[in-house]
XYZ file of N, CA and C in Angstrom:
474
model
N 48.930 31.833 59.276
C 48.045 33.009 59.556
C 48.343 34.125 58.633
N 47.603 34.885 58.211
C 47.651 35.780 57.161
C 48.135 37.221 57.993
N 48.855 38.108 57.299
C 49.139 39.170 57.910
C 48.104 40.042 58.333
N 46.969 40.085 57.628
C 45.729 40.814 57.821
C 45.201 40.440 59.147
N 45.026 39.072 59.431
C 44.698 38.638 60.770
C 45.557 39.104 61.874
N 46.812 38.998 61.788
C 47.831 39.349 62.697
C 47.596 40.853 63.048
N 47.491 41.658 61.934
C 47.312 43.191 62.216
C 46.138 43.427 62.813
N 44.953 42.477 62.454
C 43.618 42.941 63.273
C 43.751 42.492 64.757
N 44.429 41.485 64.961
C 44.730 41.055 66.500
C 45.751 42.155 67.199
N 46.619 42.714 66.408
C 47.502 43.737 67.079
C 46.690 45.001 67.320
N 45.570 45.171 66.463
C 44.855 46.380 66.812
C 43.834 46.018 67.812
N 43.275 44.965 67.850
C 42.518 44.647 69.088
C 43.257 44.605 70.354
N 44.337 44.234 70.343
C 45.202 44.249 71.660
C 45.432 45.729 71.996
N 45.581 46.741 71.039
C 46.109 48.016 71.340
C 44.660 48.690 72.014
N 43.437 48.229 71.662
C 42.222 48.608 72.155
C 41.689 47.968 73.357
N 42.470 47.108 73.841
C 41.953 46.222 75.029
C 42.092 47.077 76.394
N 41.417 47.042 77.377
C 41.588 47.818 78.585
C 43.022 47.207 79.142
N 43.328 48.018 80.106
C 44.433 47.766 80.777
C 44.127 46.378 81.527
N 45.350 45.558 81.818
C 44.977 44.433 82.488
C 44.801 44.507 84.003
N 44.604 43.475 84.746
C 44.243 43.498 86.127
C 45.521 44.044 87.024
N 46.742 43.600 86.490
C 47.968 43.812 87.273
C 48.145 45.303 87.115
N 48.060 45.867 85.880
C 48.245 47.203 85.785
C 47.357 48.137 86.528
N 45.948 47.687 86.444
C 44.961 48.239 87.283
C 45.210 48.403 88.769
N 45.621 47.163 89.357
C 45.932 47.119 90.881
C 47.146 47.994 91.067
N 48.267 48.110 90.239
C 49.262 49.068 90.431
C 48.839 50.518 90.467
N 47.962 50.790 89.647
C 47.404 52.152 89.327
C 46.423 52.501 90.697
N 45.745 51.457 91.048
C 44.920 51.759 92.219
C 45.633 51.932 93.569
N 46.812 51.155 93.652
C 47.750 51.287 94.938
C 48.372 52.649 94.664
N 48.842 52.939 93.400
C 49.442 54.252 93.449
C 48.444 55.446 93.626
N 47.300 55.343 93.236
C 46.194 56.393 93.482
C 46.085 56.777 95.070
N 45.967 55.538 95.866
C 45.856 55.430 97.138
C 46.862 56.158 97.970
N 48.241 55.801 97.493
C 49.280 56.467 98.089
C 49.228 57.998 97.824
N 48.807 58.355 96.546
C 48.712 59.903 96.254
C 47.646 60.529 97.336
N 46.413 59.722 97.576
C 45.571 60.235 98.218
C 45.903 60.335 99.751
N 46.688 59.358 100.239
C 47.141 59.288 101.642
C 48.248 60.592 101.891
N 48.990 60.857 100.721
C 50.003 61.780 100.807
C 49.289 63.174 101.044
N 48.152 63.302 100.150
C 47.516 64.651 100.060
C 46.709 64.730 101.405
N 46.050 63.714 101.917
C 45.440 63.846 103.180
C 46.150 64.083 104.549
N 47.272 63.561 104.401
C 48.497 63.909 105.409
C 48.757 65.443 105.649
N 48.381 66.256 104.539
C 48.433 67.639 104.510
C 47.311 68.439 104.983
N 46.175 67.730 105.318
C 44.908 68.416 105.652
C 44.378 68.340 106.991
N 44.488 69.644 107.484
C 44.050 69.758 109.023
C 42.802 69.051 109.327
N 42.593 68.357 110.502
C 41.260 67.614 110.785
C 41.593 66.234 110.171
N 41.904 65.895 109.215
C 42.093 64.512 108.726
C 43.326 64.158 109.504
N 44.316 64.995 109.451
C 45.574 64.839 110.270
C 45.390 65.563 111.484
N 45.373 64.788 112.645
C 45.235 65.678 113.932
C 46.587 66.039 114.449
N 46.492 67.143 115.236
C 47.728 67.763 115.812
C 48.555 68.239 114.674
N 47.779 68.928 113.491
C 48.410 69.285 112.371
C 49.604 70.318 112.652
N 49.208 71.323 113.699
C 50.376 72.250 114.100
C 51.563 71.661 114.687
N 51.541 70.376 115.202
C 52.742 69.787 115.718
C 53.523 68.959 114.578
N 53.292 69.162 113.243
C 53.963 68.579 112.150
C 55.192 69.047 111.977
N 56.115 68.322 111.917
C 57.560 68.778 111.503
C 58.090 68.252 110.253
N 58.929 68.867 109.609
C 59.357 68.137 108.372
C 59.684 66.843 108.433
N 60.520 66.365 109.443
C 60.976 65.077 109.637
C 61.267 64.964 111.022
N 61.622 63.538 111.510
C 61.941 63.306 112.940
C 60.779 62.619 113.659
N 61.249 62.077 114.734
C 60.378 61.406 115.642
C 59.465 62.250 116.448
N 59.857 63.376 116.445
C 59.082 64.644 117.387
C 57.974 64.933 116.661
N 57.707 64.634 115.437
C 56.384 65.128 114.733
C 55.197 64.758 115.588
N 54.249 65.581 115.926
C 53.129 64.967 116.783
C 52.103 64.823 115.918
N 51.976 65.127 114.667
C 50.776 64.974 113.615
C 50.475 63.427 113.469
N 49.150 63.227 113.344
C 48.826 61.846 113.018
C 47.646 61.699 111.981
N 47.880 61.015 110.938
C 46.964 60.760 109.942
C 45.724 60.074 110.411
N 44.531 60.553 110.422
C 43.395 59.731 110.987
C 43.440 59.790 112.584
N 44.307 60.402 113.101
C 44.637 60.296 114.433
C 45.281 59.123 114.945
N 46.005 58.270 114.011
C 46.623 57.129 114.288
C 47.867 56.939 113.771
N 48.195 57.377 112.574
C 49.283 56.946 111.876
C 50.321 58.312 111.948
N 51.519 58.286 112.674
C 52.294 59.466 112.713
C 52.958 59.747 111.517
N 52.858 61.072 111.179
C 53.222 61.534 109.843
C 54.237 62.880 110.033
N 54.758 63.224 108.850
C 55.656 64.363 108.923
C 55.526 64.920 107.530
N 56.188 65.981 107.200
C 56.073 66.620 105.893
C 56.745 65.574 105.050
N 58.030 64.968 105.396
C 58.766 64.255 104.610
C 58.003 62.932 104.406
N 57.290 62.222 105.418
C 56.415 61.166 105.298
C 55.297 61.367 104.305
N 54.767 62.500 104.186
C 53.771 62.819 103.209
C 54.337 62.820 101.919
N 55.581 63.468 101.863
C 56.236 63.533 100.447
C 56.540 62.058 99.917
N 56.850 61.166 100.775
C 57.305 59.932 100.398
C 55.947 59.280 99.864
N 54.852 59.527 100.570
C 53.516 58.798 100.008
C 53.290 59.515 98.743
N 53.320 60.700 98.479
C 53.109 61.333 97.173
C 54.026 60.771 96.103
N 55.223 60.682 96.367
C 56.153 60.061 95.412
C 55.884 58.644 94.994
N 55.653 57.939 96.011
C 55.271 56.504 95.822
C 54.128 56.366 95.052
N 53.158 57.451 95.184
C 51.879 57.296 94.397
C 52.158 57.652 92.857
N 52.940 58.651 92.752
C 53.285 58.960 91.464
C 54.027 57.853 90.638
N 54.984 57.297 91.446
C 55.733 56.147 90.813
C 54.744 54.966 90.386
N 53.745 54.674 91.190
C 52.669 53.626 91.084
C 52.007 54.006 89.636
N 51.584 55.190 89.545
C 50.614 55.668 88.335
C 51.609 55.627 87.276
N 52.696 55.942 87.274
C 53.639 56.075 85.990
C 53.993 54.461 85.581
N 54.296 53.562 86.626
C 54.702 52.256 86.502
C 53.652 51.470 86.052
N 52.443 51.747 86.168
C 51.194 51.202 85.885
C 51.039 51.068 84.488
N 51.690 51.779 83.665
C 51.233 52.033 82.325
C 51.834 50.797 81.303
N 52.807 49.913 82.019
C 53.252 48.718 81.281
C 53.130 47.554 82.227
N 52.872 46.412 81.739
C 52.667 45.337 82.500
C 53.904 44.934 83.402
N 55.100 45.076 82.823
C 56.334 44.555 83.462
C 56.744 45.607 84.606
N 56.564 46.789 84.299
C 56.854 47.795 85.420
C 55.638 48.035 86.554
N 54.617 47.584 86.037
C 53.447 47.537 87.219
C 53.770 46.467 88.113
N 54.243 45.155 87.749
C 54.643 44.087 88.557
C 55.879 44.500 89.416
N 56.802 45.078 88.746
C 58.035 45.706 89.449
C 57.628 46.507 90.771
N 56.701 47.498 90.283
C 56.136 48.381 91.325
C 55.534 47.659 92.532
N 54.746 46.656 92.397
C 53.919 46.126 93.363
C 54.925 45.325 94.054
N 55.820 44.449 93.379
C 56.706 43.443 94.316
C 57.793 44.242 94.804
N 58.475 45.261 94.072
C 59.460 45.974 94.753
C 58.972 46.856 95.797
N 57.784 47.453 95.491
C 57.450 48.595 96.454
C 56.916 47.619 97.763
N 56.429 46.422 97.594
C 55.949 45.578 98.811
C 57.365 45.314 99.566
N 58.329 44.867 98.817
C 59.605 44.578 99.400
C 60.130 45.817 100.270
N 60.005 46.982 99.838
C 60.461 48.151 100.358
C 59.591 48.341 101.725
N 58.329 48.193 101.639
C 57.432 48.098 102.844
C 57.826 47.200 103.981
N 58.096 45.960 103.476
C 58.470 44.940 104.522
C 59.777 45.383 105.195
N 60.645 46.030 104.413
C 61.936 46.629 105.080
C 61.640 47.723 106.122
N 60.699 48.592 105.583
C 60.360 49.611 106.610
C 59.534 49.149 107.696
N 58.816 47.991 107.583
C 58.294 47.199 108.943
C 59.230 46.821 109.689
N 60.440 46.131 109.251
C 61.365 45.594 110.059
C 62.314 46.848 110.647
N 62.489 47.858 109.805
C 63.188 48.956 110.336
C 62.328 49.668 111.587
N 61.038 49.699 111.541
C 60.097 50.225 112.495
C 60.262 49.305 113.721
N 60.428 47.990 113.455
C 60.551 47.164 114.783
C 61.812 47.468 115.560
N 62.943 47.570 114.764
C 64.214 47.586 115.458
C 64.708 49.006 116.054
N 64.128 50.040 115.407
C 64.444 51.390 115.689
C 63.555 51.861 116.776
N 63.874 52.429 117.867
C 63.186 53.084 118.827
C 62.499 54.217 118.318
N 61.255 54.415 118.695
C 60.315 55.386 118.321
C 60.804 56.837 118.532
N 61.527 56.960 119.781
C 62.073 58.174 120.110
C 63.386 58.380 119.655
N 63.996 57.550 118.809
C 65.408 57.698 118.249
C 65.584 58.592 117.130
N 66.544 59.228 117.011
C 66.867 60.077 116.005
C 66.866 59.369 114.556
N 67.061 58.089 114.659
C 67.127 57.205 113.399
C 65.554 57.146 112.943
N 64.577 57.568 113.707
C 63.270 57.251 113.189
C 63.020 58.769 112.688
N 63.455 58.878 111.535
C 63.347 60.201 110.804
C 62.207 60.348 110.140
N 61.502 59.135 109.707
C 60.352 59.437 108.788
C 59.207 60.240 109.203
N 58.491 60.054 110.296
C 58.698 58.903 111.375
C 57.581 58.002 111.280
N 57.809 56.868 112.122
C 56.828 55.828 112.039
C 56.431 55.483 113.638
N 55.270 55.011 113.848
C 54.953 54.570 115.147
C 54.416 53.110 114.925
N 53.955 52.468 115.883
C 53.530 51.025 115.882
C 52.235 50.723 115.012
N 51.397 51.734 114.873
C 50.317 51.649 113.790
C 50.948 51.501 112.406
N 51.924 52.577 112.260
C 52.699 52.524 110.918
C 53.310 51.242 110.480
N 54.108 50.837 111.663
C 54.728 49.521 111.379
C 53.907 48.457 110.969
N 52.777 48.200 111.410
C 51.960 47.115 111.186
C 51.182 47.389 109.816
N 50.864 48.750 109.637
C 50.336 48.762 108.399
C 51.335 48.684 107.095
N 52.655 49.006 107.543
C 53.595 48.671 106.465
C 53.881 47.196 106.105
N 53.709 46.354 107.214
C 53.750 44.987 107.064
C 52.594 44.396 106.203
N 51.356 45.010 106.539
C 50.177 44.588 105.600
C 50.359 45.058 104.152
N 50.975 46.167 103.894
C 51.112 46.729 102.763
C 52.093 46.034 101.900
N 53.227 45.602 102.525
C 54.173 44.835 102.054
C 53.668 43.427 101.403
N 52.943 42.907 102.467
C 52.432 41.453 102.091
C 51.419 41.641 100.844
N 50.739 42.632 100.950
C 49.495 42.879 100.096
C 50.041 43.255 98.599
N 51.049 44.183 98.581
C 51.639 44.393 97.297
C 52.344 43.342 96.671
N 53.014 42.566 97.419
C 53.809 41.512 96.988
C 52.788 40.485 96.375
N 51.921 40.253 97.336
C 50.871 39.229 96.836
C 50.080 39.513 95.625
N 49.786 40.809 95.457
C 49.074 41.330 94.136
C 50.038 41.170 92.916
N 51.296 41.588 93.241
C 52.332 41.638 92.022
C 52.562 40.047 91.491
N 52.579 39.178 92.510
C 52.881 37.831 92.111
C 51.730 37.136 91.488
N 50.528 37.091 92.225
C 49.341 36.560 91.636
C 48.737 37.066 90.448
N 48.854 38.475 90.347
C 48.359 38.982 88.947
C 49.393 38.927 87.957
N 50.609 38.912 88.244
C 51.802 38.801 87.427
C 51.965 37.582 86.737
N 51.232 36.478 87.183
C 51.327 35.234 86.406
C 50.534 35.413 85.143
N 51.157 34.681 84.116
C 50.362 34.552 82.931
C 49.726 33.167 82.739
N 48.628 32.920 82.465
C 47.964 31.736 82.132
C 48.865 30.930 81.219
N 48.684 29.620 81.390
C 49.619 28.665 80.588
C 49.047 28.649 79.222
N 50.032 28.898 78.304
C 49.858 28.929 76.884
C 49.628 30.285 76.261
N 49.798 31.388 77.105
C 49.632 32.683 76.727
C 51.195 33.166 76.445
N 51.375 33.641 75.264
C 52.802 34.095 74.883
C 53.045 35.440 75.299
N 54.143 35.658 75.596
C 54.567 37.151 76.037
C 55.310 37.707 74.801
N 55.139 39.096 74.927
C 55.757 39.788 73.724
C 56.782 40.800 74.256
N 57.786 40.692 73.595
C 58.878 41.739 74.174
C 59.209 42.648 73.084
């Protein structure tokens, strides 16, 4: 193979669109950003005036279903920013999806074992949050694993 054709392939690779794994990480990150912002909008978040910074006594609910607090919304915003930043490279996009999914499965378990009226429920989460965390965890890990596989014969570059 000549150096000219290798350089042409490298240029073509530099101009190819982001792959599906990176796109998935970016979309998940953007959704988290959107959810974080929506959590601060009265009307979309019911009982907005009952929102506290943290703790189980926050009465605000995103879409009238998911209990939120200022801290909970900030966590969504940070998770979104992390997703967008980590989507820039294939390896970090996979890490975001699989690692983030694992974090959400841990949050699901935490929500199952911690009483909703306990001071340990500082984020806060309710039953709807718990099951959403479960689905998010499975979905993110599934995306990271399924899209993170390379077809046979495709070389990886480091």
